[in-house]
PDB file of C-alpha atoms in Angstrom:
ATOM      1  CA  UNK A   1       0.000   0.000   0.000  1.00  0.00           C
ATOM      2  CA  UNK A   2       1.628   3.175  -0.963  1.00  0.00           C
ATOM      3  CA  UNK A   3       1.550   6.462   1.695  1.00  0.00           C
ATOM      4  CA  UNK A   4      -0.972   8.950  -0.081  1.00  0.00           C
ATOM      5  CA  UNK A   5      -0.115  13.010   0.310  1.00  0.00           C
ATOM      6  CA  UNK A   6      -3.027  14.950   1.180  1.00  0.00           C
ATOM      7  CA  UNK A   7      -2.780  18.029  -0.517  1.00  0.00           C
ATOM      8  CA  UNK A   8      -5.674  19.908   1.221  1.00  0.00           C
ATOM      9  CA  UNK A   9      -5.157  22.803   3.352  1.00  0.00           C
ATOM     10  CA  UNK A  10      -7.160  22.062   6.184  1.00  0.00           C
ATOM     11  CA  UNK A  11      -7.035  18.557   5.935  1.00  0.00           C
ATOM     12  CA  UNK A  12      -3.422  18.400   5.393  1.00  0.00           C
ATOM     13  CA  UNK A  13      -2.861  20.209   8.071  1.00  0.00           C
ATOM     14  CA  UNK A  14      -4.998  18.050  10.723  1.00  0.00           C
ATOM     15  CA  UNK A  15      -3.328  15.312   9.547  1.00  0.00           C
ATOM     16  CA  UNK A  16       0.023  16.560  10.261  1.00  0.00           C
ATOM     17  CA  UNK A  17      -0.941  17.642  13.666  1.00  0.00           C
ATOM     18  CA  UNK A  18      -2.160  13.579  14.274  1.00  0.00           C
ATOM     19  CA  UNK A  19       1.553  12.796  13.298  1.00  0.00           C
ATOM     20  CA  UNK A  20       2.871  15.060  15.767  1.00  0.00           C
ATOM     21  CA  UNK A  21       0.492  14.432  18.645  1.00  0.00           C
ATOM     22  CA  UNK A  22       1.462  10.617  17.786  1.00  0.00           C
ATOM     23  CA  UNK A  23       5.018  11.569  18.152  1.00  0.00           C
ATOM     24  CA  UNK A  24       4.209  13.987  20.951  1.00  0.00           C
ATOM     25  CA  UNK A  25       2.922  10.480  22.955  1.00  0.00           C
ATOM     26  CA  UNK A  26       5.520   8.160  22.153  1.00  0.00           C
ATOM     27  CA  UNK A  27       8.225  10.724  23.131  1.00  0.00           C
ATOM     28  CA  UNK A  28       6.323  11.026  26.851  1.00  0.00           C
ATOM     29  CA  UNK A  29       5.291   7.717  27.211  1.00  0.00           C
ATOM     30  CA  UNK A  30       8.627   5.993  25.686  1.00  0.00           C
ATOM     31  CA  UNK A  31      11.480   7.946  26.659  1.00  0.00           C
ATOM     32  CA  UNK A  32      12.823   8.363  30.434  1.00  0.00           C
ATOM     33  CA  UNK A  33      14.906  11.554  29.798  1.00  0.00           C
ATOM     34  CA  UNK A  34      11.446  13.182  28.153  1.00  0.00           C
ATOM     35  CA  UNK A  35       9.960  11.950  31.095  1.00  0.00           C
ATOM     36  CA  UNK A  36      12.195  13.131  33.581  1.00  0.00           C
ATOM     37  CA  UNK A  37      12.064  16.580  31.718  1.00  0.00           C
ATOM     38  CA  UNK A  38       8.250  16.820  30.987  1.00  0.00           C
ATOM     39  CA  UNK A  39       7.981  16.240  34.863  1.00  0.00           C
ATOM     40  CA  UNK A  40      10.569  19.087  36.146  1.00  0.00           C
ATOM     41  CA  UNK A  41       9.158  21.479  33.245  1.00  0.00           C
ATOM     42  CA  UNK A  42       5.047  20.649  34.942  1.00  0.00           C
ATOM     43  CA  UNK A  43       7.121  21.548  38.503  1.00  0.00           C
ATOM     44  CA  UNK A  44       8.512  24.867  37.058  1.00  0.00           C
ATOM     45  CA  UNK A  45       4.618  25.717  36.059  1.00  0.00           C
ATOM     46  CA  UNK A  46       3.503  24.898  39.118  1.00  0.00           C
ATOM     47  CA  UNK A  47       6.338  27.140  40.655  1.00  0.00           C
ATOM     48  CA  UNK A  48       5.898  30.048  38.888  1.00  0.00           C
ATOM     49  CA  UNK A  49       2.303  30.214  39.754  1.00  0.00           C
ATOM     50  CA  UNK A  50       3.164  29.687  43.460  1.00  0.00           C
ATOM     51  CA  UNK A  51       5.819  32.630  43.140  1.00  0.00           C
ATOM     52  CA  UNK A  52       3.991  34.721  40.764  1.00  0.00           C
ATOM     53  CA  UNK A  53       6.541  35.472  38.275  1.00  0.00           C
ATOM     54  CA  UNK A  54       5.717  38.242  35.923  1.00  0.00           C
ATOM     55  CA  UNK A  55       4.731  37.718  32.056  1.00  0.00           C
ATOM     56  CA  UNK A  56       8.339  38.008  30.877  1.00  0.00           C
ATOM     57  CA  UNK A  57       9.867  35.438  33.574  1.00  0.00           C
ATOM     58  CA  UNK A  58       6.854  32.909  31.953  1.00  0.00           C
ATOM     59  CA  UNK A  59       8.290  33.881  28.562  1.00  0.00           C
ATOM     60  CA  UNK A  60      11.436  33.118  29.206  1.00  0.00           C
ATOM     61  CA  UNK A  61      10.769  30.002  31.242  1.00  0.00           C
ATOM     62  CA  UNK A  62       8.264  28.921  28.574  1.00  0.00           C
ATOM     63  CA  UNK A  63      10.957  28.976  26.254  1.00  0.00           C
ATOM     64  CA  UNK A  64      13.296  27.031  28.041  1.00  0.00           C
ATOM     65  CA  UNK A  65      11.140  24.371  28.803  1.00  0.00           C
ATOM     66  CA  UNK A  66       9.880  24.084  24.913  1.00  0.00           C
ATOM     67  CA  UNK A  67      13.781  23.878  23.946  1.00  0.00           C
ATOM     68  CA  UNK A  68      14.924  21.393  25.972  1.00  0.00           C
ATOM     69  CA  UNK A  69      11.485  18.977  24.895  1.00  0.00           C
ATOM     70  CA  UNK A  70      11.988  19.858  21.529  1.00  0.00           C
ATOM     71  CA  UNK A  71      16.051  19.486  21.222  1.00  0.00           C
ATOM     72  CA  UNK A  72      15.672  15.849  23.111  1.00  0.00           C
ATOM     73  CA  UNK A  73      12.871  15.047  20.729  1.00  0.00           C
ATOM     74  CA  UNK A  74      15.096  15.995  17.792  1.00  0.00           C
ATOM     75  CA  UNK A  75      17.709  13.831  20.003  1.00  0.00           C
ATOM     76  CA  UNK A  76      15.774  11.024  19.797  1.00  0.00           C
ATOM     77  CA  UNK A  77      15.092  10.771  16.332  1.00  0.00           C
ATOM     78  CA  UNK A  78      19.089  11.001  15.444  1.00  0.00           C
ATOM     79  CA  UNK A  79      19.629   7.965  18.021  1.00  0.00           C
ATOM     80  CA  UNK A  80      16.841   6.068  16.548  1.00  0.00           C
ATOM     81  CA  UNK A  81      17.682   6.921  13.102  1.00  0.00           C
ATOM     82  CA  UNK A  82      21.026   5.941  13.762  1.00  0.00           C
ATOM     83  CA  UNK A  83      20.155   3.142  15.841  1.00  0.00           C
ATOM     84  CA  UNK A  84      18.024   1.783  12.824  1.00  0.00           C
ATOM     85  CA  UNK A  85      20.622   2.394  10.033  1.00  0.00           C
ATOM     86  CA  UNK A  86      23.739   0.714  12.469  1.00  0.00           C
ATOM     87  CA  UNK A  87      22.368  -1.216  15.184  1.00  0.00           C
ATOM     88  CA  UNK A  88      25.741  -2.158  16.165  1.00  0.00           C
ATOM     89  CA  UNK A  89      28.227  -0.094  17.849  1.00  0.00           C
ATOM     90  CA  UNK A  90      30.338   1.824  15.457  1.00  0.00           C
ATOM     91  CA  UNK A  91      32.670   4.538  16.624  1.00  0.00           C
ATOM     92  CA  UNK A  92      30.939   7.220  13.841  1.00  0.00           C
ATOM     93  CA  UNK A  93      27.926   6.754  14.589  1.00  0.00           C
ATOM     94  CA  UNK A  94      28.730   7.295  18.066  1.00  0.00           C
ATOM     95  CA  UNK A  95      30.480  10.166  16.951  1.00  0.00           C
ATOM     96  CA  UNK A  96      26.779  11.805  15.938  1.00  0.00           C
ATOM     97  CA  UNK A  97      24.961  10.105  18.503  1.00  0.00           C
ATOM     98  CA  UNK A  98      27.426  12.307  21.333  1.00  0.00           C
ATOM     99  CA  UNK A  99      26.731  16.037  19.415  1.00  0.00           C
ATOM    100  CA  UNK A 100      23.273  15.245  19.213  1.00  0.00           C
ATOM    101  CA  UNK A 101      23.422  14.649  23.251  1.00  0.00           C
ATOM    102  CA  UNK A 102      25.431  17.586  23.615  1.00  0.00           C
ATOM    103  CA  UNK A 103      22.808  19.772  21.855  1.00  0.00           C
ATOM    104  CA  UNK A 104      20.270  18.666  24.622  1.00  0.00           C
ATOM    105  CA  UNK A 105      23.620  19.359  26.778  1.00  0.00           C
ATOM    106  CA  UNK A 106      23.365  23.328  25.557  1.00  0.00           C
ATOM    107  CA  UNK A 107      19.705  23.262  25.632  1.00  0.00           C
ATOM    108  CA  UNK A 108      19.581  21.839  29.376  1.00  0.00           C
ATOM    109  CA  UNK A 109      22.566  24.230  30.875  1.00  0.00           C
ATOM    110  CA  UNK A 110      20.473  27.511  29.449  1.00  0.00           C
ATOM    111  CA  UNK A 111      17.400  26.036  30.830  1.00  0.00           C
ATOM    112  CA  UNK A 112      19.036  26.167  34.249  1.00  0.00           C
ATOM    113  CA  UNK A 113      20.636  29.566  33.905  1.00  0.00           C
ATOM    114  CA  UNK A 114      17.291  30.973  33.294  1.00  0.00           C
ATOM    115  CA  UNK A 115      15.695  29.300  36.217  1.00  0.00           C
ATOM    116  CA  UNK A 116      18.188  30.177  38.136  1.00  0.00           C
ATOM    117  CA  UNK A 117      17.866  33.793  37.171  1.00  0.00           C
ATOM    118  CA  UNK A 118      14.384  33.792  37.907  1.00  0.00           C
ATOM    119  CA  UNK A 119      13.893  31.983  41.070  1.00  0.00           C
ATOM    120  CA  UNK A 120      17.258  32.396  43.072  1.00  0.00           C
ATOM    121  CA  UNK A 121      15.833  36.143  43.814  1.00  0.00           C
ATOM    122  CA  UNK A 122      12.323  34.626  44.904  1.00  0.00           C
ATOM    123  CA  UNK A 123      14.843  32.750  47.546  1.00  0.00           C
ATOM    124  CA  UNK A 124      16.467  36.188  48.467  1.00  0.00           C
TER     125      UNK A 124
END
């Protein structure tokens, strides 16, 4: 059976949103680092209504939270990808496999510098 484009607008669209809700679920569901960061970004909500942080610390701490989810996701897709095309260890493929972990590394150290900016005064 061959994989049919829909080329509707609205349709299209709906149907792309389904793939990424899919993906959305088996990132949560499947994956203990997504887990362990979908869980400390739901306790940084639930902190910044208990401190009251203005509309620009929520920005910023919105942010964060959507990079780090989004940079494992991407994460997780080069290890599976890579996973899938060398299932074997193979030193270049855990060559890629380290940068893409270092780009959640990034992601995850700017994440804390901007909690840390917001709610180390709250402490103060």
């Amino acid at each position: 059976m061959e994989f049919q484009k829909d080329n509707t607008f609205f349709t299209g669209r709906l149907k792309s949103m389904g793939f990424a809700l899919k993906g959305l679920i088996k990132l949560i569901t499947t994956e203990h680092s997504v887990m362990v960061q979908s869980s400390i970004g739901v306790l940084l909500i639930i902190a910044g209504f208990y401190f009251n942080i203005s509309m620009t610390e929520w920005l910023c701490q919105t942010l964060v939270i959507g990079l780090v989810l989004s940079i494992e996701g991407l994460n997780t897709a080069v290890e599976k990808i890579a996973d899938f095309i060398h299932p074997n260890y193979h030193e270049k493929i855990g060559f890629i496999k380290d940068i893409a972990a270092g780009s959640v590394f990034f992601a995850a150290m700017t994440a804390i510098a901007v909690v840390l900016m917001i709610y180390i005064p709250k402490f103060i």
